[in-house]
Every structure is written in C-alpha cells, then in structure tokens.
PDB file of C-alpha atoms in Angstrom:
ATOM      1  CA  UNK A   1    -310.393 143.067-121.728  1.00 38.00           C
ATOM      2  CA  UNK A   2    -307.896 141.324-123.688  1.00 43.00           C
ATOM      3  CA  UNK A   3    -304.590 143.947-125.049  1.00 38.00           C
ATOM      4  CA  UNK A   4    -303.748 143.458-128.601  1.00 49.00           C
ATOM      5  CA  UNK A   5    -300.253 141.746-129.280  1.00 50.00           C
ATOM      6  CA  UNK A   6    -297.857 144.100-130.444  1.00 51.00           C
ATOM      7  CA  UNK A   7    -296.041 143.854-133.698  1.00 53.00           C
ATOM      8  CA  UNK A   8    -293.186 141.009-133.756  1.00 50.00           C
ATOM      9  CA  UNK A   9    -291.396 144.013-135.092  1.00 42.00           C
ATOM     10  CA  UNK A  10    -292.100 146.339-132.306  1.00 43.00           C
ATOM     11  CA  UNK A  11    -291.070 143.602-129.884  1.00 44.00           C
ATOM     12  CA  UNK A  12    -287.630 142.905-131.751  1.00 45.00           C
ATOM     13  CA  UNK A  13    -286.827 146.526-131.936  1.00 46.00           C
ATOM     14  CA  UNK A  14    -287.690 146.930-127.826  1.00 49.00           C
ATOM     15  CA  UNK A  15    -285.449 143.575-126.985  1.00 41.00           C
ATOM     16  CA  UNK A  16    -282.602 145.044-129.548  1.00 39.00           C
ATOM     17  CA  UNK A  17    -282.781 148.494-127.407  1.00 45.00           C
ATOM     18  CA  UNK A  18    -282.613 146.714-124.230  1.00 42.00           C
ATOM     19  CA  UNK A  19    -279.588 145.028-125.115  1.00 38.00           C
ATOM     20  CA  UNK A  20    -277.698 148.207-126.171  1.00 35.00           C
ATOM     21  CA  UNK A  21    -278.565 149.939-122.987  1.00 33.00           C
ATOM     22  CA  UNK A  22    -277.223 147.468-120.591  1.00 35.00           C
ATOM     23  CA  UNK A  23    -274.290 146.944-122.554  1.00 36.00           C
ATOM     24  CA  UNK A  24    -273.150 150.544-122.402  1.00 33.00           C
ATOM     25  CA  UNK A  25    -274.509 151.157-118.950  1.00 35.00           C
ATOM     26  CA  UNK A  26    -272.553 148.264-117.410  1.00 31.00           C
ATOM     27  CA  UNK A  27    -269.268 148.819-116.596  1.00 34.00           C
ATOM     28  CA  UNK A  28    -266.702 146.824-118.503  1.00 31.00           C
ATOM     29  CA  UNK A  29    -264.378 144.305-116.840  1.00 35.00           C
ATOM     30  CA  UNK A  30    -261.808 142.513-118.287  1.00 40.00           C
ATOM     31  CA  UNK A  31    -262.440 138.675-118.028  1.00 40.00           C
ATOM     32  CA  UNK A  32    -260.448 137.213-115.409  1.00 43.00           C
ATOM     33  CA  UNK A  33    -257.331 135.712-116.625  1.00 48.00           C
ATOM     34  CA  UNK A  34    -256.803 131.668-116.887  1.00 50.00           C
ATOM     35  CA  UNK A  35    -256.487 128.903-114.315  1.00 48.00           C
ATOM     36  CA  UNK A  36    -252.995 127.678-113.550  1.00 48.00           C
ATOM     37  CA  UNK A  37    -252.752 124.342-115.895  1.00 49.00           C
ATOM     38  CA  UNK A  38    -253.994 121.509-114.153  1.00 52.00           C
ATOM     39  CA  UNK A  39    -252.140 118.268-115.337  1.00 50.00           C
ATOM     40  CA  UNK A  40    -249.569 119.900-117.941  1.00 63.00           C
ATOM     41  CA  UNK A  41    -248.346 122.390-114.870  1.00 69.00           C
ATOM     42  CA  UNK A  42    -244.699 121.607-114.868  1.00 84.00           C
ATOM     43  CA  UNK A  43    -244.460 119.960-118.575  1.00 87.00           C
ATOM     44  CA  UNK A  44    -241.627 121.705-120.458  1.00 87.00           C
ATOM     45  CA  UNK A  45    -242.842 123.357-123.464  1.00 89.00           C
ATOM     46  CA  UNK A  46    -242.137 121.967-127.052  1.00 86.00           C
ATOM     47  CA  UNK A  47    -239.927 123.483-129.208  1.00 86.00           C
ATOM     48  CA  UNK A  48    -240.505 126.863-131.323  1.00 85.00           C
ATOM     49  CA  UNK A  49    -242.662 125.871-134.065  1.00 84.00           C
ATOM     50  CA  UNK A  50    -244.456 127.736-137.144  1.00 82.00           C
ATOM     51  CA  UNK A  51    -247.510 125.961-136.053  1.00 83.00           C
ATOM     52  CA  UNK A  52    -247.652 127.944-132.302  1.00 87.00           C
ATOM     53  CA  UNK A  53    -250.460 130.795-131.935  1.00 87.00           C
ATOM     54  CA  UNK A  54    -250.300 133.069-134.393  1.00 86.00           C
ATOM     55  CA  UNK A  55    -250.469 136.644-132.784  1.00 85.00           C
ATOM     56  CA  UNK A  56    -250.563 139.894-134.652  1.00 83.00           C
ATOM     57  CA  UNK A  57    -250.096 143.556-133.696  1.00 77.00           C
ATOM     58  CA  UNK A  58    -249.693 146.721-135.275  1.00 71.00           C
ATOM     59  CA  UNK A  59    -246.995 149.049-133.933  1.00 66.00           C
ATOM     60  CA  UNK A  60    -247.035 152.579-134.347  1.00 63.00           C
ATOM     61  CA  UNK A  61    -245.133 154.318-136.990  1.00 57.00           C
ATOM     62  CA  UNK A  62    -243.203 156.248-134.318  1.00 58.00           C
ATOM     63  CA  UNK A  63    -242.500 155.570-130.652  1.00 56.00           C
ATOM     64  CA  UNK A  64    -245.439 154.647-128.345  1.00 59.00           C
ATOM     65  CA  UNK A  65    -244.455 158.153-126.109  1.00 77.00           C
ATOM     66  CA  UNK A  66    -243.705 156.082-122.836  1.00 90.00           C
ATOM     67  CA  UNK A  67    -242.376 152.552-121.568  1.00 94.00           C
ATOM     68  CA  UNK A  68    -240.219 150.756-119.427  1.00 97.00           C
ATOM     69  CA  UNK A  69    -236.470 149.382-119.653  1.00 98.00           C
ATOM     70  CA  UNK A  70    -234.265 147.717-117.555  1.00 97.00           C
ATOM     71  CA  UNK A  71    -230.626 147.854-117.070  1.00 97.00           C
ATOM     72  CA  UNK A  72    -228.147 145.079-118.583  1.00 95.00           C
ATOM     73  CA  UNK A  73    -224.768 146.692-117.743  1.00 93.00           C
ATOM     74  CA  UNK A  74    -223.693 149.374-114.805  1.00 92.00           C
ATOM     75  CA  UNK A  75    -221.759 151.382-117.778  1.00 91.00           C
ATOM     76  CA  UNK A  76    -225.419 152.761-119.074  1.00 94.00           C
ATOM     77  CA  UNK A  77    -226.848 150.154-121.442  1.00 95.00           C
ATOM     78  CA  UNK A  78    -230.289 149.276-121.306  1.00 96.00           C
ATOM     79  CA  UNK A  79    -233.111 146.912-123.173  1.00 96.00           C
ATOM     80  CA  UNK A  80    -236.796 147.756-124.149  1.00 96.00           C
ATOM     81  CA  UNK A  81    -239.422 146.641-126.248  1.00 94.00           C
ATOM     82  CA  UNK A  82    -238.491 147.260-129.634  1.00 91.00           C
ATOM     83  CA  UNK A  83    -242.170 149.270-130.724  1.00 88.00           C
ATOM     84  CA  UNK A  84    -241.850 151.788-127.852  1.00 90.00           C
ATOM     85  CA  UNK A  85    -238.207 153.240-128.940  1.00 91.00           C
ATOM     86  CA  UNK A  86    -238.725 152.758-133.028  1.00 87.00           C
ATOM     87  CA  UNK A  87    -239.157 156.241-134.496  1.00 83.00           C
ATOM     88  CA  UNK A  88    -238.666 158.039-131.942  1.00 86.00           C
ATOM     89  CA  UNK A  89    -236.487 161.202-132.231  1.00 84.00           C
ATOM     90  CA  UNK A  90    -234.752 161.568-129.295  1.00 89.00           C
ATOM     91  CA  UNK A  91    -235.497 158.520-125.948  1.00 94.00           C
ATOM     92  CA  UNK A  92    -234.549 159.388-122.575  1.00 95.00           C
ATOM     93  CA  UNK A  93    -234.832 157.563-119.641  1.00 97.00           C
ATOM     94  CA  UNK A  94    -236.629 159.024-116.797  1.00 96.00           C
ATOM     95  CA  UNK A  95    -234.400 159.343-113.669  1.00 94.00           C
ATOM     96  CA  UNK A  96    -236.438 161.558-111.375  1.00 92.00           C
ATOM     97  CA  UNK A  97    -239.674 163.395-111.987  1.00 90.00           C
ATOM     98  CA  UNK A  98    -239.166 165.572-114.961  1.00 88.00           C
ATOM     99  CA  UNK A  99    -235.479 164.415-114.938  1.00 92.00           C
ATOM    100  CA  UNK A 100    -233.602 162.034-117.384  1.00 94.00           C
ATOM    101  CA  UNK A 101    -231.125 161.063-119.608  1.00 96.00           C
ATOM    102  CA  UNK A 102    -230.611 160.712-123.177  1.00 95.00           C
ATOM    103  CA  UNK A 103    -230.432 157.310-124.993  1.00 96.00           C
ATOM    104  CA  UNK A 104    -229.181 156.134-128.255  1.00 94.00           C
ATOM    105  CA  UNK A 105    -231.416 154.043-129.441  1.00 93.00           C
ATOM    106  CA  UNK A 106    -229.587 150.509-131.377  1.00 91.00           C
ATOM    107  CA  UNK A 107    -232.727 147.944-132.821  1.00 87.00           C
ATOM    108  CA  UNK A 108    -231.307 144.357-132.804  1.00 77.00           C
ATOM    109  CA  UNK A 109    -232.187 143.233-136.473  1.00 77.00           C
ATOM    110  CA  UNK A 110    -235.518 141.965-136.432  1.00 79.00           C
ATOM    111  CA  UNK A 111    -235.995 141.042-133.142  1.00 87.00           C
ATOM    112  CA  UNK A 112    -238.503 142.678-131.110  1.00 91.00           C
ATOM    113  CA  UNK A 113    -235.765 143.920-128.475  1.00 93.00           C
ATOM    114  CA  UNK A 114    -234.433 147.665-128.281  1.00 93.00           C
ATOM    115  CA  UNK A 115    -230.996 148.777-126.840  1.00 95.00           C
ATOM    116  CA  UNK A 116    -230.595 151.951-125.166  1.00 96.00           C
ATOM    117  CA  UNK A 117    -227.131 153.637-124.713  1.00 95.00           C
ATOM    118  CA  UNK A 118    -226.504 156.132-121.553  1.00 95.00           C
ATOM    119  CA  UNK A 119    -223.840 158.111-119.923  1.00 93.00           C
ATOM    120  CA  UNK A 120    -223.935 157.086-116.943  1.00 88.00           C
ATOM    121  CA  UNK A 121    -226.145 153.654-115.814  1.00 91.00           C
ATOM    122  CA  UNK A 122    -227.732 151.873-112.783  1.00 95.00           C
ATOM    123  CA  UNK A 123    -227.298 148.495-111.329  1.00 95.00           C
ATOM    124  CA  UNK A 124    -227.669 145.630-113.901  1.00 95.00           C
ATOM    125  CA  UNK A 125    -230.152 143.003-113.513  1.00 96.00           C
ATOM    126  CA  UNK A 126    -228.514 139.405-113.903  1.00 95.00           C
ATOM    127  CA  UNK A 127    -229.666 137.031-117.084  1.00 95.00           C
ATOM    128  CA  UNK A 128    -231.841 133.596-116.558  1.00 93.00           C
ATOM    129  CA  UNK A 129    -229.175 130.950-117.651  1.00 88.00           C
ATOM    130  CA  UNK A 130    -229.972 127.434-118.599  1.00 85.00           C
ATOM    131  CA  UNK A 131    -233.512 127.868-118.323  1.00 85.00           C
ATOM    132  CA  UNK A 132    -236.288 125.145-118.955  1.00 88.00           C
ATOM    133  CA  UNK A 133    -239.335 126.543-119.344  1.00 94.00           C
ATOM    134  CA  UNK A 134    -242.110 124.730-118.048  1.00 94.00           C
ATOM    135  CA  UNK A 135    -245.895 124.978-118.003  1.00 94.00           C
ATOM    136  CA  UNK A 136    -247.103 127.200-114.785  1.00 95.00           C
ATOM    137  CA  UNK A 137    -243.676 129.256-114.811  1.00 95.00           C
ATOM    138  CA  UNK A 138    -243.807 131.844-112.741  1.00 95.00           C
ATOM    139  CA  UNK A 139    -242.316 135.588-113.958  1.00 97.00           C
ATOM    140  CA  UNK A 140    -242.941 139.113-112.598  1.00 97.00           C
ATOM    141  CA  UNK A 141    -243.014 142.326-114.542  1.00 98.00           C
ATOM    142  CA  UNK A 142    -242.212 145.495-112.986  1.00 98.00           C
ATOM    143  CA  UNK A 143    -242.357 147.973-115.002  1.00 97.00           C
ATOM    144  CA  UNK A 144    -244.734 151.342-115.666  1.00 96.00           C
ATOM    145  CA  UNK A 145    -248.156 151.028-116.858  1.00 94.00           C
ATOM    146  CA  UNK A 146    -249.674 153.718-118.149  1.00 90.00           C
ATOM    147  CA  UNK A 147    -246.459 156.201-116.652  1.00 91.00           C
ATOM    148  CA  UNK A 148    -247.093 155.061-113.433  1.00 93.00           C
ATOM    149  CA  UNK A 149    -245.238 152.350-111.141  1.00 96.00           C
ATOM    150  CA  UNK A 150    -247.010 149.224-111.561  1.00 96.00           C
ATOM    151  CA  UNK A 151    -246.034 145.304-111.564  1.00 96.00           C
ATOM    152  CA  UNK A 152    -247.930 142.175-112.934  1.00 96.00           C
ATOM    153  CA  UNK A 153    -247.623 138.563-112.204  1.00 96.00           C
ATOM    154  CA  UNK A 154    -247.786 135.789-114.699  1.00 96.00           C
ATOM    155  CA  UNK A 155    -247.427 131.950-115.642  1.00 96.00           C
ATOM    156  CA  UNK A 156    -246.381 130.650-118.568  1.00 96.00           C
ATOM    157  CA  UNK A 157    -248.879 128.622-120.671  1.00 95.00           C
ATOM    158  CA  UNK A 158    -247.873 128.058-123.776  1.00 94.00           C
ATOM    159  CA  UNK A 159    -244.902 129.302-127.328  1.00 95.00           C
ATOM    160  CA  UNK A 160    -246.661 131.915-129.729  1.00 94.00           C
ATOM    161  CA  UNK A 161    -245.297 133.397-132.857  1.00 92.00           C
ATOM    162  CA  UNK A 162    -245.713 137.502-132.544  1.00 90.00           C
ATOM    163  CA  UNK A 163    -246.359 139.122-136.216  1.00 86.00           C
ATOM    164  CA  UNK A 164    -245.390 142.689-135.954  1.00 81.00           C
ATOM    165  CA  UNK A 165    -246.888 145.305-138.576  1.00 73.00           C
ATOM    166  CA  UNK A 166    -246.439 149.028-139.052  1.00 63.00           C
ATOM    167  CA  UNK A 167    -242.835 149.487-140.415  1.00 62.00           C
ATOM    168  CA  UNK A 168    -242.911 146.410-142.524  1.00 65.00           C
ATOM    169  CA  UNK A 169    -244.024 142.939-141.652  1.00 74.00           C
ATOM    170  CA  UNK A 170    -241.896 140.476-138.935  1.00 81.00           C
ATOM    171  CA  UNK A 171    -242.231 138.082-136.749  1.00 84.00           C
ATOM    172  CA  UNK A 172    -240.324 136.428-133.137  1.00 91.00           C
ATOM    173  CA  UNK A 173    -240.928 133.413-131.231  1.00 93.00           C
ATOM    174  CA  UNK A 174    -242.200 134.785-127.785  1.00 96.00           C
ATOM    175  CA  UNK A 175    -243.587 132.979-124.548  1.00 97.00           C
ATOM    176  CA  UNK A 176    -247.210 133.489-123.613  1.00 96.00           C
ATOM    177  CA  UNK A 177    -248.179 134.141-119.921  1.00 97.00           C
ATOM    178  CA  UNK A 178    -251.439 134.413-118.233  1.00 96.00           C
ATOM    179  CA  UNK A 179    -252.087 137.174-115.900  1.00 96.00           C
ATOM    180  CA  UNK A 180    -252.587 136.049-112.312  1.00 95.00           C
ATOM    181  CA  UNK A 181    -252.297 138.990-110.047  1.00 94.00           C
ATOM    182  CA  UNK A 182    -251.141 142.768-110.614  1.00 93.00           C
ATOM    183  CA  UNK A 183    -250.834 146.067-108.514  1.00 89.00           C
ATOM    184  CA  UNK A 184    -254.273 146.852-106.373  1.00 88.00           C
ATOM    185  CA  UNK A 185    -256.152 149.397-108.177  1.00 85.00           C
ATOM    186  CA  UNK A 186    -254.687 149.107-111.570  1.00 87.00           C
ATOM    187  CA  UNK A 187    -257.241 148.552-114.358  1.00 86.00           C
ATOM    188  CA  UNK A 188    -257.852 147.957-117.981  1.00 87.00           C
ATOM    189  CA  UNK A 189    -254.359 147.651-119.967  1.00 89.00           C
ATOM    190  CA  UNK A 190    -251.018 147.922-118.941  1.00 92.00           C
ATOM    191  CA  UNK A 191    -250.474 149.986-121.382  1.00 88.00           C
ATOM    192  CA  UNK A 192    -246.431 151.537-120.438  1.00 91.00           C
ATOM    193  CA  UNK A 193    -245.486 148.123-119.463  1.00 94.00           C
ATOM    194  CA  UNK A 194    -243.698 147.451-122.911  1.00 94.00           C
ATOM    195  CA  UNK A 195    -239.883 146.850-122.246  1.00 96.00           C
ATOM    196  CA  UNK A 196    -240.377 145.775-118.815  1.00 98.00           C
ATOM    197  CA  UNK A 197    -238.176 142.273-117.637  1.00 98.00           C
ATOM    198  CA  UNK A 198    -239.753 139.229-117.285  1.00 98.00           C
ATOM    199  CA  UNK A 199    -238.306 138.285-113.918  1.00 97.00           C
ATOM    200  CA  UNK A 200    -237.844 134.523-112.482  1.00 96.00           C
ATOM    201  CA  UNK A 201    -238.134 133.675-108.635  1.00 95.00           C
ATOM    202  CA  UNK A 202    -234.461 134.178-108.388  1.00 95.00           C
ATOM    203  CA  UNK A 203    -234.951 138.022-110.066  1.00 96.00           C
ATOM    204  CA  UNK A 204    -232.615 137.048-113.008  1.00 96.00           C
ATOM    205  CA  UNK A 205    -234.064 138.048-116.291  1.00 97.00           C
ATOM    206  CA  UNK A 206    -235.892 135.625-118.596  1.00 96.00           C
ATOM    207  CA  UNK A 207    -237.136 137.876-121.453  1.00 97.00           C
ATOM    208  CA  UNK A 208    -238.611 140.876-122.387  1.00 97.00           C
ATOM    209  CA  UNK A 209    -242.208 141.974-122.088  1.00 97.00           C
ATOM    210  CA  UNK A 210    -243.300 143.356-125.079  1.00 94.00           C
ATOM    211  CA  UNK A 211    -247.407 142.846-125.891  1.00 92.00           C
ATOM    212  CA  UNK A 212    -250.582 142.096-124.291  1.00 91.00           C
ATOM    213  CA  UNK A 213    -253.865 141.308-124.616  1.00 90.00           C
ATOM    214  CA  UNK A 214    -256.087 142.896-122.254  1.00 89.00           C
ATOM    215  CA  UNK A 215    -259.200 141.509-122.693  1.00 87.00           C
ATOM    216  CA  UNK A 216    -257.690 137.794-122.501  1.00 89.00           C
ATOM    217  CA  UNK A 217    -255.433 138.745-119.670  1.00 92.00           C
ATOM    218  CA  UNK A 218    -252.569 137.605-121.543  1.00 95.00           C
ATOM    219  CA  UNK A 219    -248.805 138.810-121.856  1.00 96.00           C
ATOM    220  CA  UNK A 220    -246.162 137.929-124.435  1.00 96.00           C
ATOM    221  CA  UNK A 221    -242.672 138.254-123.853  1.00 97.00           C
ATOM    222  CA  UNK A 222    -239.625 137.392-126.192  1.00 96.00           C
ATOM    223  CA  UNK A 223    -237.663 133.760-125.470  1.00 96.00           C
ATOM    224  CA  UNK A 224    -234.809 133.318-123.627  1.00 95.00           C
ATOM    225  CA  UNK A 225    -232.527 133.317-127.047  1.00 93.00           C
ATOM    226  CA  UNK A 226    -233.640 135.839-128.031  1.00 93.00           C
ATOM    227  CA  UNK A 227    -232.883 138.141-124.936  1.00 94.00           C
ATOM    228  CA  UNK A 228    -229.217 135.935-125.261  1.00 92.00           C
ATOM    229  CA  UNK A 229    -228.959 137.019-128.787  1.00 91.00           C
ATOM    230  CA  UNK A 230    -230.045 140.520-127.909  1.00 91.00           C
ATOM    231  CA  UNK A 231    -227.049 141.179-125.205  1.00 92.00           C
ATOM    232  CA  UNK A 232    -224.511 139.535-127.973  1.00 91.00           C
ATOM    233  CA  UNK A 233    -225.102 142.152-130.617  1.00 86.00           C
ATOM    234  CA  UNK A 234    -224.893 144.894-127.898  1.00 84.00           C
ATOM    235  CA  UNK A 235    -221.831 143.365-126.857  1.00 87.00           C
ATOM    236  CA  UNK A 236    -222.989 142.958-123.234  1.00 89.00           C
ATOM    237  CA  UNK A 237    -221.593 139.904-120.753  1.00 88.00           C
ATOM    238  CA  UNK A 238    -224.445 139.372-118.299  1.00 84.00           C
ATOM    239  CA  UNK A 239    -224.285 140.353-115.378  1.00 81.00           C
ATOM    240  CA  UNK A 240    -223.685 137.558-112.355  1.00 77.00           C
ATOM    241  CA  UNK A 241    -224.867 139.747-109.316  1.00 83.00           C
ATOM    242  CA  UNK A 242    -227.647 137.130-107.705  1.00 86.00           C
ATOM    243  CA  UNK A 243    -230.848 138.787-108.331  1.00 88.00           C
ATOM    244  CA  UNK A 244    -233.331 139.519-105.408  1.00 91.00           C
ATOM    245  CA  UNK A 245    -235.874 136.451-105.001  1.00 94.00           C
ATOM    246  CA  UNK A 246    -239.347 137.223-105.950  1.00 95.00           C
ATOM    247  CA  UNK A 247    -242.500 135.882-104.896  1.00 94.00           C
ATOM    248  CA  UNK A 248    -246.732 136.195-105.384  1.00 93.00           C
ATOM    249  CA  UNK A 249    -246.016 137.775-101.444  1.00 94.00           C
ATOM    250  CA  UNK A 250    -243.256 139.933-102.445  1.00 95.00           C
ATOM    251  CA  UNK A 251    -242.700 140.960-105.856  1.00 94.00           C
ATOM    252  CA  UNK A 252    -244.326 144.459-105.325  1.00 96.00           C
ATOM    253  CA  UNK A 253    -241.429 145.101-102.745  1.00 96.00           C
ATOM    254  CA  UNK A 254    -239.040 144.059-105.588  1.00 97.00           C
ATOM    255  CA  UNK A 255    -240.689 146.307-108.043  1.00 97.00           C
ATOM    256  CA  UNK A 256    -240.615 149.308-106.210  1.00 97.00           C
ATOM    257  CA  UNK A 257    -236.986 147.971-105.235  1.00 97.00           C
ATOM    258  CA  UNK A 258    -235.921 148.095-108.535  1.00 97.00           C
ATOM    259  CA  UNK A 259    -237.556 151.191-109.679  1.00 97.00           C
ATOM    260  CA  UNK A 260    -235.924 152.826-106.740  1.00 97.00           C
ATOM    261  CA  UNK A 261    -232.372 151.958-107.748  1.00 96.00           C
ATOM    262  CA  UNK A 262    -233.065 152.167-111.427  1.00 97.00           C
ATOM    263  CA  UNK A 263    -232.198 149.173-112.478  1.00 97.00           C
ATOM    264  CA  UNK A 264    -236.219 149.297-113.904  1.00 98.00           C
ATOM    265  CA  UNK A 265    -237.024 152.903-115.162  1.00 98.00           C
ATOM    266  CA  UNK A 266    -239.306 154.709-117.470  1.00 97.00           C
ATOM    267  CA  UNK A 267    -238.566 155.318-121.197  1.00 96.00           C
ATOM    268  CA  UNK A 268    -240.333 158.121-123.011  1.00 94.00           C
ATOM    269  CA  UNK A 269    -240.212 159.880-126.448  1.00 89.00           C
ATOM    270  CA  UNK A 270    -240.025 163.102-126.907  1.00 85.00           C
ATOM    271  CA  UNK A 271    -240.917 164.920-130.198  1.00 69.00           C
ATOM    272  CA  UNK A 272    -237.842 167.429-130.051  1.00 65.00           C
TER     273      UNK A 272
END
C-alpha cells in the first residue's frame, strides 16, 4: 500500500528542527586559524592606510576585571591594553596568589596603550628597534587568558585600523596576526590576554596585544610606533637587556619564564 506524502509544510518544519538540534548538540569549535601566506610570506607590509580592515569593538565602560602587563622599566612602570585598566578604580598587579601591588593608572592620549605606575618593579623587557615587518612574522604572547597562565603564537598577515567604542569613539593603526599554535588545553577566547607583549624571536617587544577575534583565530596588536610613542609620554628609555630567544619549540618555557620573574604579570580591577 502506497503512504500518503506528507505536507511540504510538515516536511519543512521536520528539516528546520533537525537543523536546530544538531547545531546545539554539536559542540562548537573555533575554525582553525589561517595558513602561513604562501607567496607574500616575507613581503613587508605597506604603509598604514585608512583603506586597511576596518575592525570595531566595544570596550566596557569600566575595566574588563583582569589582564596582563608587562614590565618596561625595573623602577615599577608597566604597559597594558588600554580597555582593561580604563575605569577602573583602583589596578593592582598580581604578584603572588592573592598578593599584589597597586598601580596608577596614566592612558596615553588616544592610543590604545595603558601605563601602570608601581613601587617597586620587575625586570624590563627590551623594545623591537628598527623593525620591518614582514608577511609571516612571527610574535608570541604570554600573557593570562582567562586569569590563568597561558601563551599564543602568531604571524603577521596583514595592517588593520581598530575602532574603539564605549567611552567615545577612536581609532589606532594595529597589526593583525593569525593564530597558529597556543597552550594545550586552552579553548574558546583568550579572554585575559589583553595587555600581553607581542614578543619577536629575539624576546624584544614589538607591540601590544590588545583584541581578538575568536572565531577567526585572529589577534590585533598596536604598531611598533605606537608602543615607541607610548614609552615617550611615560618618559621611559627602553630597556637594552637582550631578550630571551623564542621559538614555536620554546616559547612556553619563555612564558612561564617571564611570568616567573614578573616581567609578564596579571592586572586586575578591583571595585574598592
């Protein structure tokens, strides 16, 4: 005996329900991030230009609670990402568990780079000079995703202009990296990681981290200038000390390395 067709409706309606139930059921990975370039690895990048990738992110009207920052000079003065300090009532800078230090908290005019004041500091990382940043660039960012020691690796692939909302409207030249490799067992965003340095092979400081896009795999970090113009304002010479060399084989070493001595540590509000 031949079964009567069901409605077209009643079959939409069963496909539609399908769909929703594997897409909630299945867990969600982040797409994996983007081949090294091919034939433009090794190309310097073009100047800074209005006509780069726009990107745009909200910060929060107060400080994000937690990130990372790195030392710039042994006397106690330190650089973030400008979103995770702005607002906040009182910074400190974690120094053991449940231990820390205050901060005065300086923002550099518009730029999307915070300076943090301490009695009292840890080894300075050194500054990137003369750099020439070229397609397939490799960085490292140590740093603490979501208040936990983590590190990311990273090439450079391209110049985007960042467009900041949330306490008025700005925008900074930053550097675009794609995710290539990051602490086993770390998932989803690296949320924390805000503030962290963007280190070189020779562990000298190119810029900071300060956005991401998870689900593209991608992290921004501010320009070489702009870390230069940064230190100016603060009044800070860079330090010389040779950094330590980081590679794809090591750089978890030198993240823990750092976050051992300090010279990377955790930033967090706190509401009183």
């Amino acid at each position: 005996m031949k079964l009567p067709r069901p409605p077209d409706w009643l079959i939409l309606i069963g496909v539609v329900g399908a769909l929703v139930v594997l897409a909630v059921a299945r867990p969600w990975r982040s797409p994996e991030a983007a081949p090294a370039p091919g034939p433009a690895a090794g190309a310097p990048l073009a100047p800074a230009s209005l006509f780069d990738q726009a990107i745009w992110v909200n910060a929060p009207t107060a400080g994000l609670g937690a990130g990372t920052a790195f030392s710039v000079a042994d006397r106690g003065v330190w650089l973030t990402a400008r979103h995770v300090v702005e607002g906040c009532r009182r910074a400190v800078i974690v120094t053991a568990p449940g231990r820390g230090v205050s901060a005065e908290v300086r923002l550099t005019g518009e730029r999307e780079t915070a300076v943090l004041i301490t009695r009292g500091g840890a080894p300075a990382l050194p500054i990137a000079q003369g750099v020439v940043l070229r397609r397939g660039l490799e960085v490292f960012h140590p740093g603490f995703p979501r208040g936990r020691p983590g590190e990311a690796a990273s090439q450079l692939i391209r110049r985007a202009n960042l467009w900041v909302g949330g306490r008025g409207l700005r925008t900074e030249p930053v550097l675009t990296f794609a995710e290539t490799a990051r602490l086993p067992g770390l998932r989803g965003a690296l949320t924390g990681i805000s503030g962290a340095p963007a280190l070189d092979a020779s562990g000298a400081v190119l810029g900071v981290t300060v956005a991401e896009a998870p689900r593209r795999r991608r992290i921004y970090t501010t320009t070489p200038s702009s870390l230069r113009a940064a230190l100016a304002e603060a009044g800070v010479t860079p330090s010389t000390s040779p950094g330590l060399t980081v590679t794809p084989a090591t750089y978890q070493a030198v993240a823990d390395d750092l976050r051992a001595r300090l010279s990377v540590a955790e930033v967090v509000c706190l509401a009183t």
